[in-house]
Amino acid sequence: MTTKRDFLQLADLTRQELDQLFARSAVLKADRRARKTHQTLAGRTLAIVLEKNSTRTRLSFEAAIHQLGGHAITLATADSQLSRGEPIDDTARVTSSYADGIVFRTFGDDRLQTLARASSVPVINGLSAGGHPVQLLADLFTVIERLGTLEGRKVAWVGDGASNMAFSWIEAARIFGFELRIGAPKEYAPPASVLSTVGAGARVHVVSDPREAVQGADVVSTDVWTSMGQEAESAERLRVLGGYQLDAALLAKAAPSAIVLHCLPAHRGEEITGEVIDSPQSAIFQEAENRLHTSKALLELLLA
């Protein structure tokens, strides 16, 4: 019997598997544009369980499984017995008997871990407090497409350094060995518990000056300052993070060939300006499209 594999963080795949996933993503993207279809997941069902609202995660996984010959069932918490207090491990056991894989988008990592332990089919982290690994797959693939390689690159993260996206970038830096500079105020710097996972010799630096973080960078990435569930903190976050906006002046500190990433949705005029989003250096909508292709490659790896 094959042991089921979960994808709860980037490190759940080996470096070789991640490289192969990106290579497969490139093939699937080219085939999609050439109208070449695949049936690698024919007859497979993917359950997408959403405790947080979603646009790209839901659409990319629904489209991915469909385009590979399978079927998706999306279940929002409000439409399920989870909203009435059903234990999450009971939900996992039942869902496992109906589907071949589960994408779970949730708040706390404890809920993600509970569902993964109880599930008999692969579980994919569609977003949690501790990371957003499916987004990082698309981000890293986009860097490879635009810049050719991850090796030797300098990546700048600007804004909330204690966010799930920042955590996944830190994990990616450890796996791929690129330099990561996080420009964040001390109030929103990555916690020591996350930085301690990087290991000796890893090039992850936290600075308070966003200009220092961006200087000479090949990739500049950011995210909203107030994520889902943090709405009560919005005013304070806007006050503290107000000097960390990714605008044209800050981007000018990066390498001339630098690209801009943002996982979307973006609050234009807050963490990033519309001018930067729509600039030639922006790879944001290429990055969003790549969610589809990397999701396909991930589903093939885990479910085929």
mmCIF file of C-alpha atoms in Angstrom, residues 44-236:
data_model
loop_
_atom_site.group_PDB
_atom_site.id
_atom_site.type_symbol
_atom_site.label_atom_id
_atom_site.label_comp_id
_atom_site.label_asym_id
_atom_site.label_seq_id
_atom_site.Cartn_x
_atom_site.Cartn_y
_atom_site.Cartn_z
ATOM 1 C CA ARG A 44 -10.100 11.557 -9.381
ATOM 2 C CA THR A 45 -12.025 13.858 -7.040
ATOM 3 C CA LEU A 46 -10.528 16.769 -5.141
ATOM 4 C CA ALA A 47 -12.289 18.239 -2.105
ATOM 5 C CA ILE A 48 -11.543 21.927 -1.470
ATOM 6 C CA VAL A 49 -12.497 22.884 2.086
ATOM 7 C CA LEU A 50 -12.494 26.629 2.716
ATOM 8 C CA GLU A 51 -12.483 28.189 6.173
ATOM 9 C CA LYS A 52 -11.153 31.396 4.598
ATOM 10 C CA ASN A 53 -12.453 33.154 1.502
ATOM 11 C CA SER A 54 -10.575 32.406 -1.687
ATOM 12 C CA THR A 55 -10.288 33.455 -5.302
ATOM 13 C CA ARG A 56 -7.005 32.121 -6.709
ATOM 14 C CA THR A 57 -6.693 29.014 -4.523
ATOM 15 C CA ARG A 58 -10.234 27.894 -5.287
ATOM 16 C CA LEU A 59 -10.176 28.723 -8.995
ATOM 17 C CA SER A 60 -6.705 27.340 -9.642
ATOM 18 C CA PHE A 61 -7.370 23.985 -7.986
ATOM 19 C CA GLU A 62 -10.861 23.634 -9.458
ATOM 20 C CA ALA A 63 -9.527 24.389 -12.933
ATOM 21 C CA ALA A 64 -6.434 22.241 -12.426
ATOM 22 C CA ILE A 65 -8.242 19.030 -11.480
ATOM 23 C CA HIS A 66 -10.849 19.584 -14.210
ATOM 24 C CA GLN A 67 -8.222 20.151 -16.912
ATOM 25 C CA LEU A 68 -6.481 16.936 -15.847
ATOM 26 C CA GLY A 69 -9.683 14.940 -16.216
ATOM 27 C CA GLY A 70 -10.869 14.966 -12.611
ATOM 28 C CA HIS A 71 -13.518 16.761 -10.602
ATOM 29 C CA ALA A 72 -13.558 19.228 -7.722
ATOM 30 C CA ILE A 73 -16.056 19.659 -4.896
ATOM 31 C CA THR A 74 -15.704 22.961 -3.034
ATOM 32 C CA LEU A 75 -17.076 23.177 0.484
ATOM 33 C CA ALA A 76 -17.163 26.455 2.398
ATOM 34 C CA THR A 77 -17.267 26.192 6.175
ATOM 35 C CA ALA A 78 -20.601 28.016 6.319
ATOM 36 C CA ASP A 79 -22.117 25.310 4.113
ATOM 37 C CA SER A 80 -20.748 22.412 6.148
ATOM 38 C CA GLN A 81 -21.206 20.841 9.554
ATOM 39 C CA LEU A 82 -17.883 22.382 10.587
ATOM 40 C CA SER A 83 -19.860 25.570 11.168
ATOM 41 C CA ARG A 84 -22.015 23.671 13.660
ATOM 42 C CA GLY A 85 -19.095 22.257 15.617
ATOM 43 C CA GLU A 86 -18.372 18.914 13.963
ATOM 44 C CA PRO A 87 -14.872 17.822 15.021
ATOM 45 C CA ILE A 88 -12.414 18.455 12.247
ATOM 46 C CA ASP A 89 -11.016 14.929 12.393
ATOM 47 C CA ASP A 90 -14.524 13.527 11.801
ATOM 48 C CA THR A 91 -14.855 15.774 8.762
ATOM 49 C CA ALA A 92 -11.458 14.562 7.543
ATOM 50 C CA ARG A 93 -12.353 10.886 7.845
ATOM 51 C CA VAL A 94 -15.613 11.309 5.971
ATOM 52 C CA THR A 95 -14.140 13.540 3.267
ATOM 53 C CA SER A 96 -11.335 11.021 2.755
ATOM 54 C CA SER A 97 -13.909 8.374 1.882
ATOM 55 C CA TYR A 98 -15.388 10.584 -0.848
ATOM 56 C CA ALA A 99 -12.328 12.261 -2.374
ATOM 57 C CA ASP A 100 -8.813 11.375 -3.512
ATOM 58 C CA GLY A 101 -7.257 14.518 -2.061
ATOM 59 C CA ILE A 102 -8.159 17.500 0.124
ATOM 60 C CA VAL A 103 -7.139 21.140 -0.179
ATOM 61 C CA PHE A 104 -7.664 22.850 3.185
ATOM 62 C CA ARG A 105 -7.594 26.632 3.588
ATOM 63 C CA THR A 106 -7.745 27.503 7.248
ATOM 64 C CA PHE A 107 -6.607 29.811 10.045
ATOM 65 C CA GLY A 108 -4.574 27.911 12.621
ATOM 66 C CA ASP A 109 -1.963 25.312 11.770
ATOM 67 C CA ASP A 110 -3.339 23.137 14.544
ATOM 68 C CA ARG A 111 -6.499 22.650 12.474
ATOM 69 C CA LEU A 112 -4.437 21.850 9.390
ATOM 70 C CA GLN A 113 -2.364 19.283 11.277
ATOM 71 C CA THR A 114 -5.465 17.691 12.817
ATOM 72 C CA LEU A 115 -7.141 17.288 9.455
ATOM 73 C CA ALA A 116 -3.970 15.896 7.868
ATOM 74 C CA ARG A 117 -3.506 13.312 10.640
ATOM 75 C CA ALA A 118 -7.091 12.109 10.348
ATOM 76 C CA SER A 119 -7.218 12.055 6.561
ATOM 77 C CA SER A 120 -6.397 8.894 4.657
ATOM 78 C CA VAL A 121 -5.809 10.851 1.428
ATOM 79 C CA PRO A 122 -3.232 13.569 0.651
ATOM 80 C CA VAL A 123 -3.892 16.964 2.215
ATOM 81 C CA ILE A 124 -2.672 20.206 0.637
ATOM 82 C CA ASN A 125 -2.245 23.385 2.632
ATOM 83 C CA GLY A 126 -4.275 25.957 0.699
ATOM 84 C CA LEU A 127 -3.206 28.614 3.235
ATOM 85 C CA SER A 128 -2.706 28.646 6.987
ATOM 86 C CA ALA A 129 -1.223 30.967 9.574
ATOM 87 C CA GLY A 130 2.125 29.223 9.250
ATOM 88 C CA GLY A 131 2.568 29.417 5.507
ATOM 89 C CA HIS A 132 1.208 29.589 1.994
ATOM 90 C CA PRO A 133 3.245 26.940 0.185
ATOM 91 C CA VAL A 134 1.008 26.579 -2.887
ATOM 92 C CA GLN A 135 1.480 30.293 -3.548
ATOM 93 C CA LEU A 136 5.246 29.941 -3.183
ATOM 94 C CA LEU A 137 5.262 27.225 -5.828
ATOM 95 C CA ALA A 138 3.821 29.738 -8.285
ATOM 96 C CA ASP A 139 6.139 32.512 -7.077
ATOM 97 C CA LEU A 140 9.279 30.420 -7.448
ATOM 98 C CA PHE A 141 8.189 29.113 -10.846
ATOM 99 C CA THR A 142 7.605 32.711 -11.976
ATOM 100 C CA VAL A 143 11.115 33.703 -10.889
ATOM 101 C CA ILE A 144 12.537 30.795 -12.899
ATOM 102 C CA GLU A 145 10.490 31.796 -15.953
ATOM 103 C CA ARG A 146 11.485 35.465 -15.797
ATOM 104 C CA LEU A 147 15.060 35.247 -14.522
ATOM 105 C CA GLY A 148 16.138 31.753 -15.553
ATOM 106 C CA THR A 149 17.147 30.382 -12.160
ATOM 107 C CA LEU A 150 16.732 30.800 -8.415
ATOM 108 C CA GLU A 151 20.425 30.239 -7.722
ATOM 109 C CA GLY A 152 22.317 33.363 -6.808
ATOM 110 C CA ARG A 153 19.231 35.563 -6.721
ATOM 111 C CA LYS A 154 18.516 38.259 -4.173
ATOM 112 C CA VAL A 155 14.911 38.387 -3.016
ATOM 113 C CA ALA A 156 13.433 41.245 -1.003
ATOM 114 C CA TRP A 157 10.281 40.929 1.072
ATOM 115 C CA VAL A 158 8.810 44.267 2.128
ATOM 116 C CA GLY A 159 6.121 44.859 4.750
ATOM 117 C CA ASP A 160 4.713 42.370 7.239
ATOM 118 C CA GLY A 161 7.548 39.980 8.034
ATOM 119 C CA ALA A 162 5.353 37.977 10.421
ATOM 120 C CA SER A 163 2.910 36.877 7.718
ATOM 121 C CA ASN A 164 2.376 33.418 6.276
ATOM 122 C CA MET A 165 3.846 34.559 2.957
ATOM 123 C CA ALA A 166 7.012 35.806 4.657
ATOM 124 C CA PHE A 167 7.277 32.488 6.502
ATOM 125 C CA SER A 168 7.084 30.533 3.244
ATOM 126 C CA TRP A 169 9.691 32.778 1.611
ATOM 127 C CA ILE A 170 11.989 32.061 4.558
ATOM 128 C CA GLU A 171 11.438 28.342 4.044
ATOM 129 C CA ALA A 172 12.121 28.692 0.319
ATOM 130 C CA ALA A 173 15.396 30.533 0.982
ATOM 131 C CA ARG A 174 16.529 27.651 3.163
ATOM 132 C CA ILE A 175 15.691 25.060 0.499
ATOM 133 C CA PHE A 176 16.998 26.880 -2.584
ATOM 134 C CA GLY A 177 19.843 28.854 -1.028
ATOM 135 C CA PHE A 178 19.039 32.296 -2.437
ATOM 136 C CA GLU A 179 19.531 35.451 -0.404
ATOM 137 C CA LEU A 180 16.389 36.772 1.278
ATOM 138 C CA ARG A 181 16.200 40.210 2.834
ATOM 139 C CA ILE A 182 13.104 41.058 4.831
ATOM 140 C CA GLY A 183 12.361 44.739 5.287
ATOM 141 C CA ALA A 184 9.920 44.986 8.191
ATOM 142 C CA PRO A 185 9.333 47.136 11.271
ATOM 143 C CA LYS A 186 10.290 45.518 14.549
ATOM 144 C CA GLU A 187 6.601 45.139 15.449
ATOM 145 C CA TYR A 188 6.117 42.848 12.450
ATOM 146 C CA ALA A 189 9.492 41.154 12.140
ATOM 147 C CA PRO A 190 9.594 37.357 11.738
ATOM 148 C CA PRO A 191 9.553 35.638 15.142
ATOM 149 C CA ALA A 192 12.705 33.974 16.380
ATOM 150 C CA SER A 193 10.981 30.587 16.248
ATOM 151 C CA VAL A 194 10.655 30.928 12.451
ATOM 152 C CA LEU A 195 14.120 32.330 11.866
ATOM 153 C CA SER A 196 15.630 29.516 13.943
ATOM 154 C CA THR A 197 14.477 26.998 11.327
ATOM 155 C CA VAL A 198 16.677 28.564 8.661
ATOM 156 C CA GLY A 199 19.880 26.943 9.869
ATOM 157 C CA ALA A 200 23.511 28.014 9.933
ATOM 158 C CA GLY A 201 24.858 29.574 6.774
ATOM 159 C CA ALA A 202 21.482 30.487 5.310
ATOM 160 C CA ARG A 203 21.308 33.984 3.871
ATOM 161 C CA VAL A 204 18.178 35.388 5.498
ATOM 162 C CA HIS A 205 18.525 38.921 6.822
ATOM 163 C CA VAL A 206 15.950 41.061 8.613
ATOM 164 C CA VAL A 207 16.324 44.832 8.371
ATOM 165 C CA SER A 208 14.072 47.695 9.403
ATOM 166 C CA ASP A 209 14.828 49.893 6.396
ATOM 167 C CA PRO A 210 12.895 48.796 3.282
ATOM 168 C CA ARG A 211 15.444 50.559 1.055
ATOM 169 C CA GLU A 212 18.210 48.402 2.477
ATOM 170 C CA ALA A 213 16.121 45.282 1.834
ATOM 171 C CA VAL A 214 15.398 46.205 -1.777
ATOM 172 C CA GLN A 215 18.873 47.483 -2.718
ATOM 173 C CA GLY A 216 20.084 45.479 -5.729
ATOM 174 C CA ALA A 217 17.353 42.846 -5.381
ATOM 175 C CA ASP A 218 16.347 40.653 -8.323
ATOM 176 C CA VAL A 219 12.876 40.007 -6.907
ATOM 177 C CA VAL A 220 10.768 42.344 -4.786
ATOM 178 C CA SER A 221 7.659 40.889 -3.162
ATOM 179 C CA THR A 222 5.014 42.141 -0.793
ATOM 180 C CA ASP A 223 1.510 41.346 0.448
ATOM 181 C CA VAL A 224 -1.438 43.113 2.057
ATOM 182 C CA TRP A 225 -0.786 44.660 5.444
ATOM 183 C CA THR A 226 -4.051 43.403 6.936
ATOM 184 C CA SER A 227 -4.885 39.783 6.186
ATOM 185 C CA MET A 228 -8.144 37.926 6.795
ATOM 186 C CA GLY A 229 -8.843 37.728 10.513
ATOM 187 C CA GLN A 230 -6.727 40.809 11.296
ATOM 188 C CA GLU A 231 -9.338 43.443 10.470
ATOM 189 C CA ALA A 232 -9.478 44.720 14.067
ATOM 190 C CA GLU A 233 -5.761 45.576 13.791
ATOM 191 C CA SER A 234 -6.108 47.447 10.506
ATOM 192 C CA ALA A 235 -5.602 50.999 11.800
ATOM 193 C CA GLU A 236 -2.493 50.059 13.790
#
